[in-house]
Structures are given as C-alpha cells and as structure tokens.
Short mmCIF file of C-alpha atoms in Angstrom, two decimals:
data_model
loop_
_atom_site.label_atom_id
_atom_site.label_comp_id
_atom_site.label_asym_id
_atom_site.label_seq_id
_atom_site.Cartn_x
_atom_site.Cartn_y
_atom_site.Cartn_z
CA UNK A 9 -26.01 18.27 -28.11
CA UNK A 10 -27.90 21.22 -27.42
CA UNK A 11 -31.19 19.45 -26.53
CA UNK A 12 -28.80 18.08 -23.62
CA UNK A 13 -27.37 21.48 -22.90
CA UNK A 14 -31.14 22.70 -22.26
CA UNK A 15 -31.34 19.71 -20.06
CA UNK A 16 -28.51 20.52 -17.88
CA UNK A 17 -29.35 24.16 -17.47
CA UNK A 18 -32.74 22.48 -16.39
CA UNK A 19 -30.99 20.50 -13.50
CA UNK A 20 -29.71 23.11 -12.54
CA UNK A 21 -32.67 25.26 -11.20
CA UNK A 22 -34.01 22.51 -10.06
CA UNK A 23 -31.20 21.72 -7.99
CA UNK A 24 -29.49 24.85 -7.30
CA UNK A 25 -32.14 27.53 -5.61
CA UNK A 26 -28.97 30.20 -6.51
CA UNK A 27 -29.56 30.17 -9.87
CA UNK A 28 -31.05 32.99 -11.41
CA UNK A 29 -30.67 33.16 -15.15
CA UNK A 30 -30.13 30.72 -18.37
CA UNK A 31 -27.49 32.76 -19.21
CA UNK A 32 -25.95 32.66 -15.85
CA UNK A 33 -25.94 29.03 -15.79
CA UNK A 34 -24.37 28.73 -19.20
CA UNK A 35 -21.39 30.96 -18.89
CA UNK A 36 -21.01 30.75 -14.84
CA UNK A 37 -21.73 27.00 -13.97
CA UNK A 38 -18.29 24.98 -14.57
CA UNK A 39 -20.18 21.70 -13.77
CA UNK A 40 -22.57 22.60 -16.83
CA UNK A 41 -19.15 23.72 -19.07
CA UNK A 42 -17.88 20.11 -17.73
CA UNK A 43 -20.54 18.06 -19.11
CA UNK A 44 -19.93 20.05 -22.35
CA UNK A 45 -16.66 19.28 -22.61
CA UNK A 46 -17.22 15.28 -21.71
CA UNK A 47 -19.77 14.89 -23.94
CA UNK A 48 -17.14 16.08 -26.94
CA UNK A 49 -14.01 13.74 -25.13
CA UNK A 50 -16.46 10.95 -25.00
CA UNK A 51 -17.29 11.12 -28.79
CA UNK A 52 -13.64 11.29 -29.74
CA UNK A 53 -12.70 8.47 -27.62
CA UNK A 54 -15.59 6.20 -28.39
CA UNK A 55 -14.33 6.59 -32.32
CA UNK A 56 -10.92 5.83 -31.30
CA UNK A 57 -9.57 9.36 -31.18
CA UNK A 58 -8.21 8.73 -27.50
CA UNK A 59 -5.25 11.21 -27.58
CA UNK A 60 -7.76 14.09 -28.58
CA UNK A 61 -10.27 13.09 -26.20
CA UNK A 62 -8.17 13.44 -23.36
CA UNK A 63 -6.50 16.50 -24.88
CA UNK A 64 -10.19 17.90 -24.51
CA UNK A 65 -10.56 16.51 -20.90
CA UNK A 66 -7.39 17.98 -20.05
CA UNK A 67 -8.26 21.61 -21.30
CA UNK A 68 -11.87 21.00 -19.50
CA UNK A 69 -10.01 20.16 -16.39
CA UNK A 70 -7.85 23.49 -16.62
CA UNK A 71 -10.95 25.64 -17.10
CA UNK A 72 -13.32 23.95 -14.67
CA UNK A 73 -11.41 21.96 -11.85
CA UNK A 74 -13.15 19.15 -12.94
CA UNK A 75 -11.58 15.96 -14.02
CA UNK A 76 -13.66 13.49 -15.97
CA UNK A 77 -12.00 10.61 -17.73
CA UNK A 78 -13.21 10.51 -21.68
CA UNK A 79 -13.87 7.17 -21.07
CA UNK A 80 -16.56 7.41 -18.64
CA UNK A 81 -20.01 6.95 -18.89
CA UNK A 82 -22.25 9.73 -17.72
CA UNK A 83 -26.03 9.98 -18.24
CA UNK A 84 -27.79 12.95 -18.10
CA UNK A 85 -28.88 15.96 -16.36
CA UNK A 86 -25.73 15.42 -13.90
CA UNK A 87 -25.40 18.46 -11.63
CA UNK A 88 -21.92 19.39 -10.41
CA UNK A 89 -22.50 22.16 -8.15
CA UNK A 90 -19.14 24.47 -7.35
CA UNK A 91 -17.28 21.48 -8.71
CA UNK A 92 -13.59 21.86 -8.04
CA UNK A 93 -12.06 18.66 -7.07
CA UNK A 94 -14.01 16.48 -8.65
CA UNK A 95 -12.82 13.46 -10.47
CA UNK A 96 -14.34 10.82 -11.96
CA UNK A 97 -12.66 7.43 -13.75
CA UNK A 98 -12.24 6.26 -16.93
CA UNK A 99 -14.65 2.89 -16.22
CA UNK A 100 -17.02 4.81 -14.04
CA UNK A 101 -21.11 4.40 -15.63
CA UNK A 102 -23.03 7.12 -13.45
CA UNK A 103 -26.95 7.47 -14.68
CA UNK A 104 -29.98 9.88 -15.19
CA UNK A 105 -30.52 12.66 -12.84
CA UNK A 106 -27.27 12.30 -10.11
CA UNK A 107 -25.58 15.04 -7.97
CA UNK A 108 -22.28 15.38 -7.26
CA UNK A 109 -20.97 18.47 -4.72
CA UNK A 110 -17.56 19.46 -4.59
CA UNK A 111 -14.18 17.15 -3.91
CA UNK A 112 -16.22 14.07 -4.92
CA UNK A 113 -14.04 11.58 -5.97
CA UNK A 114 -15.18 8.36 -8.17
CA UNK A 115 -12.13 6.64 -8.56
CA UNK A 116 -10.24 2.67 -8.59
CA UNK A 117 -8.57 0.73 -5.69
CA UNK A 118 -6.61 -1.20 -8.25
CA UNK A 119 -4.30 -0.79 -11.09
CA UNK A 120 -5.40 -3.70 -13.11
CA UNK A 121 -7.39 -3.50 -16.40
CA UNK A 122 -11.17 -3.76 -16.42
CA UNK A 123 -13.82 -2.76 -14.40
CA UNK A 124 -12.36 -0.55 -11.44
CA UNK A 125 -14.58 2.33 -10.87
CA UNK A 126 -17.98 2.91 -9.50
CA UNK A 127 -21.40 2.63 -11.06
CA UNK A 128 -23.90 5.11 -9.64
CA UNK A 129 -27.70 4.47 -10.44
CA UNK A 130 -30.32 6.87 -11.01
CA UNK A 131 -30.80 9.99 -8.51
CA UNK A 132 -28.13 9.15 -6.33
CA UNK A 133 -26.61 12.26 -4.34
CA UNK A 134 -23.37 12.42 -3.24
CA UNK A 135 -22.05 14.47 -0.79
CA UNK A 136 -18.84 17.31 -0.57
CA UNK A 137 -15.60 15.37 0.07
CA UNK A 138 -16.94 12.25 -0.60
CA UNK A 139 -14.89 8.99 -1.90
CA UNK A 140 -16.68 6.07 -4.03
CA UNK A 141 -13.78 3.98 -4.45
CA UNK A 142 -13.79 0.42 -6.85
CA UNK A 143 -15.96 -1.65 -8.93
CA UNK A 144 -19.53 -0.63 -6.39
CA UNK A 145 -22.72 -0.01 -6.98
CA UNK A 146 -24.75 2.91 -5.22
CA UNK A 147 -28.14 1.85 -6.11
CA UNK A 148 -31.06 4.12 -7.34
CA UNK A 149 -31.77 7.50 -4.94
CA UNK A 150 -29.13 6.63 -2.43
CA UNK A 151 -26.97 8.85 -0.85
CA UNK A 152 -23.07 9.57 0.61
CA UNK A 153 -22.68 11.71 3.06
CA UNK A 154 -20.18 14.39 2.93
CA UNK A 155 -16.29 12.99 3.39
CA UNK A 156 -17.73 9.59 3.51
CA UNK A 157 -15.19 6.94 2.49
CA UNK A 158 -17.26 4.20 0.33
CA UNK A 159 -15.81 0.62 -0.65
CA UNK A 160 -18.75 -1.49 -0.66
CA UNK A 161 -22.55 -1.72 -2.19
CA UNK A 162 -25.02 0.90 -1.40
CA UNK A 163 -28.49 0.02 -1.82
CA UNK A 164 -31.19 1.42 -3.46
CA UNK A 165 -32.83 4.17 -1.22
CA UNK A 166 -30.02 3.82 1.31
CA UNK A 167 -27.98 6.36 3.24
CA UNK A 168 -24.35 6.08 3.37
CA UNK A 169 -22.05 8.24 6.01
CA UNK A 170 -18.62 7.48 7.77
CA UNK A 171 -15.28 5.96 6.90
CA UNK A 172 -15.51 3.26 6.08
CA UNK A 173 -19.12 4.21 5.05
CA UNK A 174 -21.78 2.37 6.94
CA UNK A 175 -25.47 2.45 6.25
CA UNK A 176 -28.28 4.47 8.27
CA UNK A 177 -30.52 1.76 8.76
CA UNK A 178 -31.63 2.18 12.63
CA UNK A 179 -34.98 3.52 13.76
CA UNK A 180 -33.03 6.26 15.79
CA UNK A 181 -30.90 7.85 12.85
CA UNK A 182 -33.99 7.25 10.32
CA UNK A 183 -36.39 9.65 12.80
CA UNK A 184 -33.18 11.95 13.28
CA UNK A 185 -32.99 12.32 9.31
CA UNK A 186 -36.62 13.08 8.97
CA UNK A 187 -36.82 15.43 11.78
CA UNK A 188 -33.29 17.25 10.32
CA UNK A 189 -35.73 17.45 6.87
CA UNK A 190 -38.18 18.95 8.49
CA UNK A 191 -36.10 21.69 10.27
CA UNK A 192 -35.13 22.94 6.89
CA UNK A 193 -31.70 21.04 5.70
CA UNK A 194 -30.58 17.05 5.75
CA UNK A 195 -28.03 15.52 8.03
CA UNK A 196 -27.82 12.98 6.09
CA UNK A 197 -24.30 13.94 5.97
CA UNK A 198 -23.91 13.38 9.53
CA UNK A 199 -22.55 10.27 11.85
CA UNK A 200 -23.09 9.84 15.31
CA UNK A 201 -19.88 8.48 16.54
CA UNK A 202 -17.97 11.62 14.36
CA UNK A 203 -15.74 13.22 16.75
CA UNK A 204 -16.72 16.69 15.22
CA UNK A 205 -18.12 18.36 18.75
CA UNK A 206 -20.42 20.71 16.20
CA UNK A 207 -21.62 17.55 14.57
CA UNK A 208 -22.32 16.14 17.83
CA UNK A 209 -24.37 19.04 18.83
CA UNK A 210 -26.34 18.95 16.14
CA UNK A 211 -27.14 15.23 16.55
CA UNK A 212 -27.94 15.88 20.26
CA UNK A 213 -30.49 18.96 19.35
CA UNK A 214 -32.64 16.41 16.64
CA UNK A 215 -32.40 13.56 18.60
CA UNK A 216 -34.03 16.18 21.53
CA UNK A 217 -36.36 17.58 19.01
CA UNK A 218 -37.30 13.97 18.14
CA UNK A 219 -37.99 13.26 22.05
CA UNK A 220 -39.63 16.53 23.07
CA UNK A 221 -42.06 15.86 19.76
CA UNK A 222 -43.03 12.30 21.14
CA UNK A 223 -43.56 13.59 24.42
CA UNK A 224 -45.96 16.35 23.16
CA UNK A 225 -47.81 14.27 21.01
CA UNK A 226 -48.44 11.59 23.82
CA UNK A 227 -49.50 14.76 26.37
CA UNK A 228 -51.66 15.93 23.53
CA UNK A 229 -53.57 12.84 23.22
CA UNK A 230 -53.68 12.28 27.43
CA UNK A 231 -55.50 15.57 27.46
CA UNK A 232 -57.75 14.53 24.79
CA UNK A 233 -58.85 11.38 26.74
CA UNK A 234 -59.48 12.80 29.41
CA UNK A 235 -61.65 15.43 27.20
CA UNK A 236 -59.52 18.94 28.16
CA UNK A 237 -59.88 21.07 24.94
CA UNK A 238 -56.38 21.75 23.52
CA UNK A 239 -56.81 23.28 19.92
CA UNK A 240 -57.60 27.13 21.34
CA UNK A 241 -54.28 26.64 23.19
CA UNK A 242 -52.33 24.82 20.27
CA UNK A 243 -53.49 27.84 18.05
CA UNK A 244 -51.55 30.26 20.48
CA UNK A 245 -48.29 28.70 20.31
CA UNK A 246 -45.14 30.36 18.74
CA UNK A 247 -44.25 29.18 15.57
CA UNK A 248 -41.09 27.72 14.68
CA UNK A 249 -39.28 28.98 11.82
CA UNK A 250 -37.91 26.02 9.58
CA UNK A 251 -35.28 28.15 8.23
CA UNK A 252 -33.85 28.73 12.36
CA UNK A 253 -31.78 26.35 12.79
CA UNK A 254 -29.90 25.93 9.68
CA UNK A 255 -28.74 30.05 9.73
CA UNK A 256 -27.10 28.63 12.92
CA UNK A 257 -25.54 25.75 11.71
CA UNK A 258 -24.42 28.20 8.66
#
C-alpha cells in the first residue's frame, strides 16, 4: 500500500508541473486520496465484502468528486488531475501509467451483465469532458480529446477527437499536432469541423504556421543553391517564444 502511495505522489510531479511538495500532493490531490480509497473498496470487494466496498467508494466519492466502482480494475500510477466528475465502472480494466482530467467518464451503453465498460491500455491520456462509453479498447499511448464522445476501438498510438470520436490519421492534422507541440501545448484536443470559432482560429493559425514553415524552409534551401549566404541573417532573426501562444489561448 504505501509503496503504491509513493508511486502515485511520483505521477504526480511528473505529470502535474503545479506540484510543489510530497506533502502537498498527499493531503491536497483528491485524485491521489481516490486511488487510496479504491485500492481499500477493491480489497473488500474482491473478498466478497461488496456492501463495505462500496460503502468506502461512496465516502471516497463524497470527499473527492470522484466515483470509482469497487469493482474496477485500475493499475498503477493513475493520475486524476482536479478530478471532479469523474466516474469510472464497475467492469472497467484501465493499466500502468494513464491520465484522466476532469469530467472523464468510463462508463456502459448497456444494462446487461458482463463486460460493459472500457479497457484502457498503458499510457493512454484522456482528455477533460471526455466519454469512453462500452466494452472498447483504447490501445497503448492513445489519446481522447477533450469532450470527445468514444464508442468504438482506439488504436495503439492513435488520436481520438469529436463526437462520435474519429481518429487523426491525415497528413494535415498529424503536421498540425506536431507543430501545436512545438508551440508549447497539444491540440490534440481539437477537431477541425468543431463549430467552436476559437477552436477554429486556432486550427487556422497552426495550419498557417505549418505553411509559412514549408515556405521558409524551401526559400532557405533556393538561396542555398544558388550559393547566397543565409546563416549571418538567420542568426538575426527574432525569436519566438514557445510559451506565446498558449498565454493567448489561456
């Protein structure tokens, strides 16, 4: 138990650049007092105390905002950041190293016994307001973006955004996502056709960024051919501050 605590309170600087103390994570992070509380539901309903282990789920639910059935699975170092809203199913398996932001929902499409929730591999992320609804797999590092509505496989690596969720998988959105990473913060979160007019904007300033950057790097190497030294200019430009654009989106 407390060689898993250690590990959560790991996770959590790793994932969470606001964290400041051990102490601070222990007494101030509800998704860390969550997996505390799971972890002792779990053991009383895997030995057949079921009414006490969701008497303890219950009471972890009133003091966290989080809702994890005792009979789910959870590996470890899960990070919950902020945390309210989140609920997870009683046949739900999630595994080693996931993320889960607020208003995540894991949760059934059917009220039949069995199987109904979702499995979530290794390292997936999912974002704020996101739904993983029914028997799915998201496979190993893949991610939801934020509000994303998602009834169907996600594979390994993938990107997930939209409702219903579709996959990023053209060259467009893949150099949009990079670019986005590069600018300091992921749009991974993001769809194209939203009707969001912010979201828009934002997908209208990478895909620009993405352009310009082609544009410059095909000038770059003209000049070079036709032997016009360019470093001594290069060297004079301004330099852009990764951290601009996502105080403006903030």
């Amino acid at each position: 138990m407390f060689s898993r605590v250690r590990e959560d309170i790991q996770s959590v600087f790793d994932r969470d650049p606001a964290a400041r103390t051990s102490w601070e994570v222990l007494t101030c992070y509800p998704g860390v007092h969550a997996m505390i509380g799971h972890r002792c539901a779990h053991w009383l309903w895997t030995h057949r105390l079921r009414w006490f282990g969701r008497l303890v789920s219950h009471l972890t639910r009133f003091f966290t905002g989080i809702e994890i059935h005792p009979g789910a699975t959870v590996g470890r170092r899960l990070f919950i950041d902020h945390g309210m809203g989140v609920v997870i199913g009683e046949t739900a398996v999630i595994g080693d190293d996931v993320t889960l932001y607020h208003g995540v929902t894991l949760g059934g499409t059917s009220w039949n016994t069995g199987r109904r929730h979702p499995t979530l591999a290794n390292g997936v992320v999912i974002g704020a307001g996101a739904k993983v609804l029914g028997p799915i797999t998201i496979g190993a590092a893949a991610k939801v973006g934020s509000n994303a509505v998602v009834v169907k496989d996600v594979p390994a690596g993938a990107t997930a955004v939209g409702n219903r969720a579709r996959i990023i998988d053209d060259e467009q959105a893949r150099k949009r996502e990079e670019m986005a990473g590069q600018l300091g913060f992921s749009a991974y979160a993001l769809a194209g056709d939203q009707d969001d007019p912010l979201a828009k904007a934002i997908h209208g300033l990478l895909d620009h960024a993405v352009e310009t950057d082609r544009r410059l790097e095909l000038l770059l190497r003209k000049l070079e051919d036709a032997g016009v030294p360019v470093e001594a200019e290069l060297a004079k430009a301004d330099q852009f501050d990764p951290q601009y654009l996502s105080k403006i989106v903030d």
